[in-house]
PDB file of C-alpha atoms and ligand atoms in Angstrom:
ATOM      1  CA  MET A 904       2.969 -26.534 -10.599  1.00 78.00           C
ATOM      2  CA  THR A 905       6.704 -27.276 -10.856  1.00 91.00           C
ATOM      3  CA  ALA A 906       8.263 -28.555  -7.623  1.00 95.00           C
ATOM      4  CA  TYR A 907      10.599 -26.384  -5.517  1.00 97.00           C
ATOM      5  CA  ASP A 908      14.243 -26.857  -6.564  1.00 96.00           C
ATOM      6  CA  PRO A 909      16.468 -26.643  -3.458  1.00 96.00           C
ATOM      7  CA  ASP A 910      19.495 -25.948  -5.701  1.00 96.00           C
ATOM      8  CA  ASN A 911      18.363 -22.405  -6.532  1.00 98.00           C
ATOM      9  CA  ILE A 912      20.682 -19.456  -5.880  1.00 98.00           C
ATOM     10  CA  PHE A 913      18.726 -18.063  -2.902  1.00 98.00           C
ATOM     11  CA  ALA A 914      18.793 -21.485  -1.202  1.00 98.00           C
ATOM     12  CA  LYS A 915      22.575 -21.339  -1.653  1.00 98.00           C
ATOM     13  CA  ILE A 916      22.626 -17.878  -0.027  1.00 98.00           C
ATOM     14  CA  LEU A 917      20.534 -19.252   2.877  1.00 98.00           C
ATOM     15  CA  ALA A 918      22.951 -22.171   3.246  1.00 97.00           C
ATOM     16  CA  GLY A 919      25.920 -19.765   3.274  1.00 97.00           C
ATOM     17  CA  ASP A 920      27.364 -21.384   0.145  1.00 97.00           C
ATOM     18  CA  ILE A 921      27.447 -18.112  -1.791  1.00 96.00           C
ATOM     19  CA  PRO A 922      27.858 -14.586  -0.373  1.00 97.00           C
ATOM     20  CA  SER A 923      25.249 -11.860  -0.062  1.00 98.00           C
ATOM     21  CA  VAL A 924      25.122  -8.355   1.397  1.00 98.00           C
ATOM     22  CA  LYS A 925      22.812  -9.029   4.338  1.00 98.00           C
ATOM     23  CA  LEU A 926      20.429  -6.519   5.879  1.00 98.00           C
ATOM     24  CA  TYR A 927      18.252  -8.423   8.315  1.00 98.00           C
ATOM     25  CA  GLU A 928      17.859 -11.973   9.546  1.00 98.00           C
ATOM     26  CA  ASP A 929      15.550 -13.734  11.972  1.00 98.00           C
ATOM     27  CA  GLU A 930      14.470 -17.337  12.515  1.00 98.00           C
ATOM     28  CA  ASP A 931      12.208 -17.360   9.453  1.00 98.00           C
ATOM     29  CA  THR A 932      13.392 -14.576   7.154  1.00 98.00           C
ATOM     30  CA  LEU A 933      16.446 -13.094   5.409  1.00 98.00           C
ATOM     31  CA  ALA A 934      16.805  -9.736   3.648  1.00 98.00           C
ATOM     32  CA  PHE A 935      19.778  -8.821   1.441  1.00 98.00           C
ATOM     33  CA  MET A 936      20.749  -6.430  -1.337  1.00 98.00           C
ATOM     34  CA  ASP A 937      19.809  -7.293  -4.935  1.00 98.00           C
ATOM     35  CA  VAL A 938      23.059  -7.641  -6.938  1.00 97.00           C
ATOM     36  CA  MET A 939      21.464  -6.140 -10.046  1.00 97.00           C
ATOM     37  CA  PRO A 940      19.607  -3.203  -8.522  1.00 97.00           C
ATOM     38  CA  GLN A 941      16.909  -1.370 -10.463  1.00 96.00           C
ATOM     39  CA  ALA A 942      17.464   1.662  -8.212  1.00 97.00           C
ATOM     40  CA  PRO A 943      19.723   2.479  -5.238  1.00 97.00           C
ATOM     41  CA  GLY A 944      18.579   0.516  -2.194  1.00 98.00           C
ATOM     42  CA  HIS A 945      16.925  -2.343  -4.146  1.00 98.00           C
ATOM     43  CA  LEU A 946      16.681  -5.229  -1.687  1.00 98.00           C
ATOM     44  CA  LEU A 947      15.079  -8.664  -1.483  1.00 98.00           C
ATOM     45  CA  VAL A 948      13.198 -10.317   1.381  1.00 99.00           C
ATOM     46  CA  ILE A 949      12.949 -14.122   1.397  1.00 98.00           C
ATOM     47  CA  PRO A 950      11.518 -16.752   3.729  1.00 98.00           C
ATOM     48  CA  LYS A 951      13.922 -19.427   4.954  1.00 98.00           C
ATOM     49  CA  ALA A 952      11.267 -22.049   4.176  1.00 98.00           C
ATOM     50  CA  GLY A 953      11.500 -23.208   0.570  1.00 97.00           C
ATOM     51  CA  SER A 954       8.725 -22.399  -1.853  1.00 98.00           C
ATOM     52  CA  ARG A 955       9.006 -21.731  -5.566  1.00 98.00           C
ATOM     53  CA  ASN A 956       6.992 -18.523  -5.325  1.00 98.00           C
ATOM     54  CA  LEU A 957       3.822 -17.067  -3.786  1.00 98.00           C
ATOM     55  CA  LEU A 958       1.584 -19.674  -5.417  1.00 98.00           C
ATOM     56  CA  ASP A 959       2.922 -22.653  -3.446  1.00 98.00           C
ATOM     57  CA  ALA A 960       3.927 -20.809  -0.249  1.00 98.00           C
ATOM     58  CA  ASP A 961       2.535 -21.875   3.114  1.00 98.00           C
ATOM     59  CA  PRO A 962       0.238 -19.085   4.388  1.00 98.00           C
ATOM     60  CA  ALA A 963       1.875 -19.439   7.810  1.00 98.00           C
ATOM     61  CA  VAL A 964       5.208 -18.554   6.174  1.00 98.00           C
ATOM     62  CA  LEU A 965       3.649 -15.537   4.461  1.00 98.00           C
ATOM     63  CA  SER A 966       2.217 -14.279   7.732  1.00 98.00           C
ATOM     64  CA  LYS A 967       5.745 -14.104   9.167  1.00 98.00           C
ATOM     65  CA  LEU A 968       7.299 -12.753   5.971  1.00 98.00           C
ATOM     66  CA  MET A 969       5.058  -9.762   5.261  1.00 98.00           C
ATOM     67  CA  PRO A 970       5.800  -7.831   8.486  1.00 98.00           C
ATOM     68  CA  VAL A 971       9.498  -8.075   7.545  1.00 98.00           C
ATOM     69  CA  VAL A 972       8.752  -6.791   4.023  1.00 98.00           C
ATOM     70  CA  GLN A 973       6.975  -3.844   5.659  1.00 98.00           C
ATOM     71  CA  LYS A 974       9.873  -3.238   8.068  1.00 98.00           C
ATOM     72  CA  LEU A 975      12.420  -3.222   5.235  1.00 98.00           C
ATOM     73  CA  ALA A 976      10.196  -1.043   3.015  1.00 98.00           C
ATOM     74  CA  ASN A 977      10.004   1.575   5.762  1.00 98.00           C
ATOM     75  CA  ALA A 978      13.755   1.378   6.392  1.00 98.00           C
ATOM     76  CA  ALA A 979      14.570   1.679   2.676  1.00 98.00           C
ATOM     77  CA  GLN A 980      12.254   4.662   2.311  1.00 98.00           C
ATOM     78  CA  GLU A 981      13.877   6.422   5.244  1.00 98.00           C
ATOM     79  CA  ALA A 982      17.456   5.512   4.272  1.00 98.00           C
ATOM     80  CA  PHE A 983      17.069   6.841   0.710  1.00 98.00           C
ATOM     81  CA  ASP A 984      14.652   9.659   1.529  1.00 98.00           C
ATOM     82  CA  ALA A 985      12.377   8.083  -1.099  1.00 98.00           C
ATOM     83  CA  ASP A 986       9.092   9.496  -2.379  1.00 98.00           C
ATOM     84  CA  GLY A 987       7.682   5.973  -2.544  1.00 98.00           C
ATOM     85  CA  VAL A 988       8.593   2.303  -2.342  1.00 98.00           C
ATOM     86  CA  PHE A 989       7.899  -0.288  -5.032  1.00 98.00           C
ATOM     87  CA  VAL A 990       7.227  -3.806  -3.673  1.00 98.00           C
ATOM     88  CA  ALA A 991       7.122  -6.512  -6.348  1.00 97.00           C
ATOM     89  CA  GLN A 992       6.943 -10.274  -6.576  1.00 98.00           C
ATOM     90  CA  PHE A 993       6.848 -12.413  -9.747  1.00 97.00           C
ATOM     91  CA  ASN A 994       5.351 -15.885 -10.190  1.00 98.00           C
ATOM     92  CA  GLU A 995       6.747 -18.096 -12.978  1.00 97.00           C
ATOM     93  CA  PRO A 996       8.774 -17.037 -16.036  1.00 97.00           C
ATOM     94  CA  ALA A 997       5.723 -15.669 -17.831  1.00 97.00           C
ATOM     95  CA  ALA A 998       5.443 -13.104 -15.032  1.00 97.00           C
ATOM     96  CA  GLY A 999       9.177 -12.307 -15.047  1.00 95.00           C
ATOM     97  CA  GLN A1000      10.429 -14.694 -12.342  1.00 97.00           C
ATOM     98  CA  THR A1001      14.060 -15.767 -12.812  1.00 96.00           C
ATOM     99  CA  VAL A1002      14.989 -17.135  -9.354  1.00 98.00           C
ATOM    100  CA  PHE A1003      12.682 -19.851  -8.075  1.00 98.00           C
ATOM    101  CA  HIS A1004      12.664 -19.255  -4.323  1.00 98.00           C
ATOM    102  CA  LEU A1005       9.928 -16.887  -3.103  1.00 98.00           C
ATOM    103  CA  HIS A1006      11.213 -13.311  -2.804  1.00 98.00           C
ATOM    104  CA  PHE A1007       9.813  -9.811  -2.533  1.00 98.00           C
ATOM    105  CA  HIS A1008      11.606  -6.925  -4.224  1.00 98.00           C
ATOM    106  CA  VAL A1009      11.677  -3.671  -2.217  1.00 98.00           C
ATOM    107  CA  ILE A1010      12.806  -0.679  -4.298  1.00 98.00           C
ATOM    108  CA  PRO A1011      12.929   2.949  -3.115  1.00 98.00           C
ATOM    109  CA  ARG A1012      11.436   5.258  -5.771  1.00 98.00           C
ATOM    110  CA  HIS A1013      11.951   8.962  -6.411  1.00 98.00           C
ATOM    111  CA  ASP A1014       9.558  11.164  -8.371  1.00 98.00           C
ATOM    112  CA  GLY A1015      10.565  11.341 -12.041  1.00 97.00           C
ATOM    113  CA  VAL A1016      13.408   8.777 -11.754  1.00 97.00           C
ATOM    114  CA  PRO A1017      12.759   5.705 -13.947  1.00 95.00           C
ATOM    115  CA  LEU A1018      13.658   2.190 -12.816  1.00 95.00           C
ATOM    116  CA  LYS A1019      16.650   0.519 -14.463  1.00 93.00           C
ATOM    117  CA  PRO A1020      15.869  -2.754 -16.333  1.00 88.00           C
ATOM    118  CA  HIS A1021      15.003  -5.864 -14.313  1.00 84.00           C
ATOM    119  CA  ALA A1022      18.084  -8.101 -13.774  1.00 78.00           C
ATOM    120  CA  GLY A1023      20.327  -5.658 -15.696  1.00 80.00           C
ATOM    121  CA  GLY A1024      23.955  -4.933 -14.733  1.00 85.00           C
ATOM    122  CA  MET A1025      25.822  -6.174 -11.650  1.00 93.00           C
ATOM    123  CA  ALA A1026      26.463  -3.512  -8.996  1.00 95.00           C
ATOM    124  CA  ASP A1027      29.752  -2.814  -7.249  1.00 95.00           C
ATOM    125  CA  VAL A1028      29.765  -4.814  -3.987  1.00 97.00           C
ATOM    126  CA  ASP A1029      31.327  -1.989  -1.952  1.00 97.00           C
ATOM    127  CA  MET A1030      28.529   0.312  -3.113  1.00 97.00           C
ATOM    128  CA  LEU A1031      25.921  -2.293  -2.082  1.00 98.00           C
ATOM    129  CA  LYS A1032      27.616  -2.619   1.318  1.00 98.00           C
ATOM    130  CA  ALA A1033      27.493   1.170   1.808  1.00 98.00           C
ATOM    131  CA  GLN A1034      23.794   1.217   0.868  1.00 98.00           C
ATOM    132  CA  ALA A1035      23.152  -1.722   3.220  1.00 98.00           C
ATOM    133  CA  GLU A1036      24.681   0.215   6.127  1.00 98.00           C
ATOM    134  CA  LYS A1037      22.243   3.082   5.471  1.00 98.00           C
ATOM    135  CA  ILE A1038      19.270   0.706   5.443  1.00 98.00           C
ATOM    136  CA  LYS A1039      20.442  -1.121   8.580  1.00 98.00           C
ATOM    137  CA  ALA A1040      20.809   2.211  10.369  1.00 98.00           C
ATOM    138  CA  ALA A1041      17.134   2.940   9.573  1.00 98.00           C
ATOM    139  CA  LEU A1042      15.865  -0.447  10.804  1.00 96.00           C
TER     140      LEU A1042
HETATM  141  P1  AMP B2518      12.965 -12.344 -10.190  1.00 55.51           P
HETATM  142  O1  AMP B2518      13.087 -13.829  -9.983  1.00 55.51           O
HETATM  143  O2  AMP B2518      12.724 -12.011 -11.639  1.00 55.51           O
HETATM  144  O3  AMP B2518      11.990 -11.686  -9.281  1.00 55.51           O
HETATM  145  O4  AMP B2518      14.351 -11.659  -9.891  1.00 55.51           O
HETATM  146  C1  AMP B2518      15.417 -12.236  -9.192  1.00 55.51           C
HETATM  147  C2  AMP B2518      16.243 -11.116  -8.651  1.00 55.51           C
HETATM  148  O5  AMP B2518      17.319 -11.705  -7.964  1.00 55.51           O
HETATM  149  C3  AMP B2518      16.836 -10.169  -9.699  1.00 55.51           C
HETATM  150  O6  AMP B2518      16.488  -8.832  -9.373  1.00 55.51           O
HETATM  151  C4  AMP B2518      18.343 -10.403  -9.589  1.00 55.51           C
HETATM  152  O7  AMP B2518      19.064  -9.219  -9.774  1.00 55.51           O
HETATM  153  C5  AMP B2518      18.475 -10.933  -8.179  1.00 55.51           C
HETATM  154  N1  AMP B2518      19.612 -11.817  -7.944  1.00 55.51           N
HETATM  155  C6  AMP B2518      20.019 -12.853  -8.713  1.00 55.51           C
HETATM  156  N2  AMP B2518      21.076 -13.468  -8.135  1.00 55.51           N
HETATM  157  C7  AMP B2518      21.333 -12.806  -6.984  1.00 55.51           C
HETATM  158  C8  AMP B2518      22.318 -12.951  -5.952  1.00 55.51           C
HETATM  159  N3  AMP B2518      23.243 -13.915  -5.992  1.00 55.51           N
HETATM  160  N4  AMP B2518      22.299 -12.088  -4.917  1.00 55.51           N
HETATM  161  C9  AMP B2518      21.355 -11.097  -4.864  1.00 55.51           C
HETATM  162  N5  AMP B2518      20.419 -10.909  -5.805  1.00 55.51           N
HETATM  163  C10 AMP B2518      20.399 -11.744  -6.855  1.00 55.51           C
END
């Protein structure tokens, strides 16, 4: 297993070195909008503790993280009046992982609407901020 690299982009977001459109924060967890959304409302939930992915995460960290994933999934569903919510998490490049700090994708889904490609185009930040306000209002 490759060691955790504290220089990854989500560690920089946690350190405040690069901006993000934040949705929720507590002592252990941060949620923010994905900059390359696969559908409106695509967000990410990350632990503040560093792990490369699920495989090396401390179970105690996971036990605090998953209730926040659930909270954000419910808020995203309500905010976007979604028919369902896709929750995804990739481990290592072979599984599609591109950022090596544990994160859960939360994506509102609507019947018959396909997902856009993973890590496709960058979204307009003002649009992400408007979507974030809707999700925060549903929290
Ligand atoms: P993956 O590691 O494959 O699960 O995906 C990483 C996700 O992080 C992708 O959906 C990217 O769009 C997203 N992403 C990459 N950089 C940023 C960033 N600076 N802020 C928010 N989301 C990001």
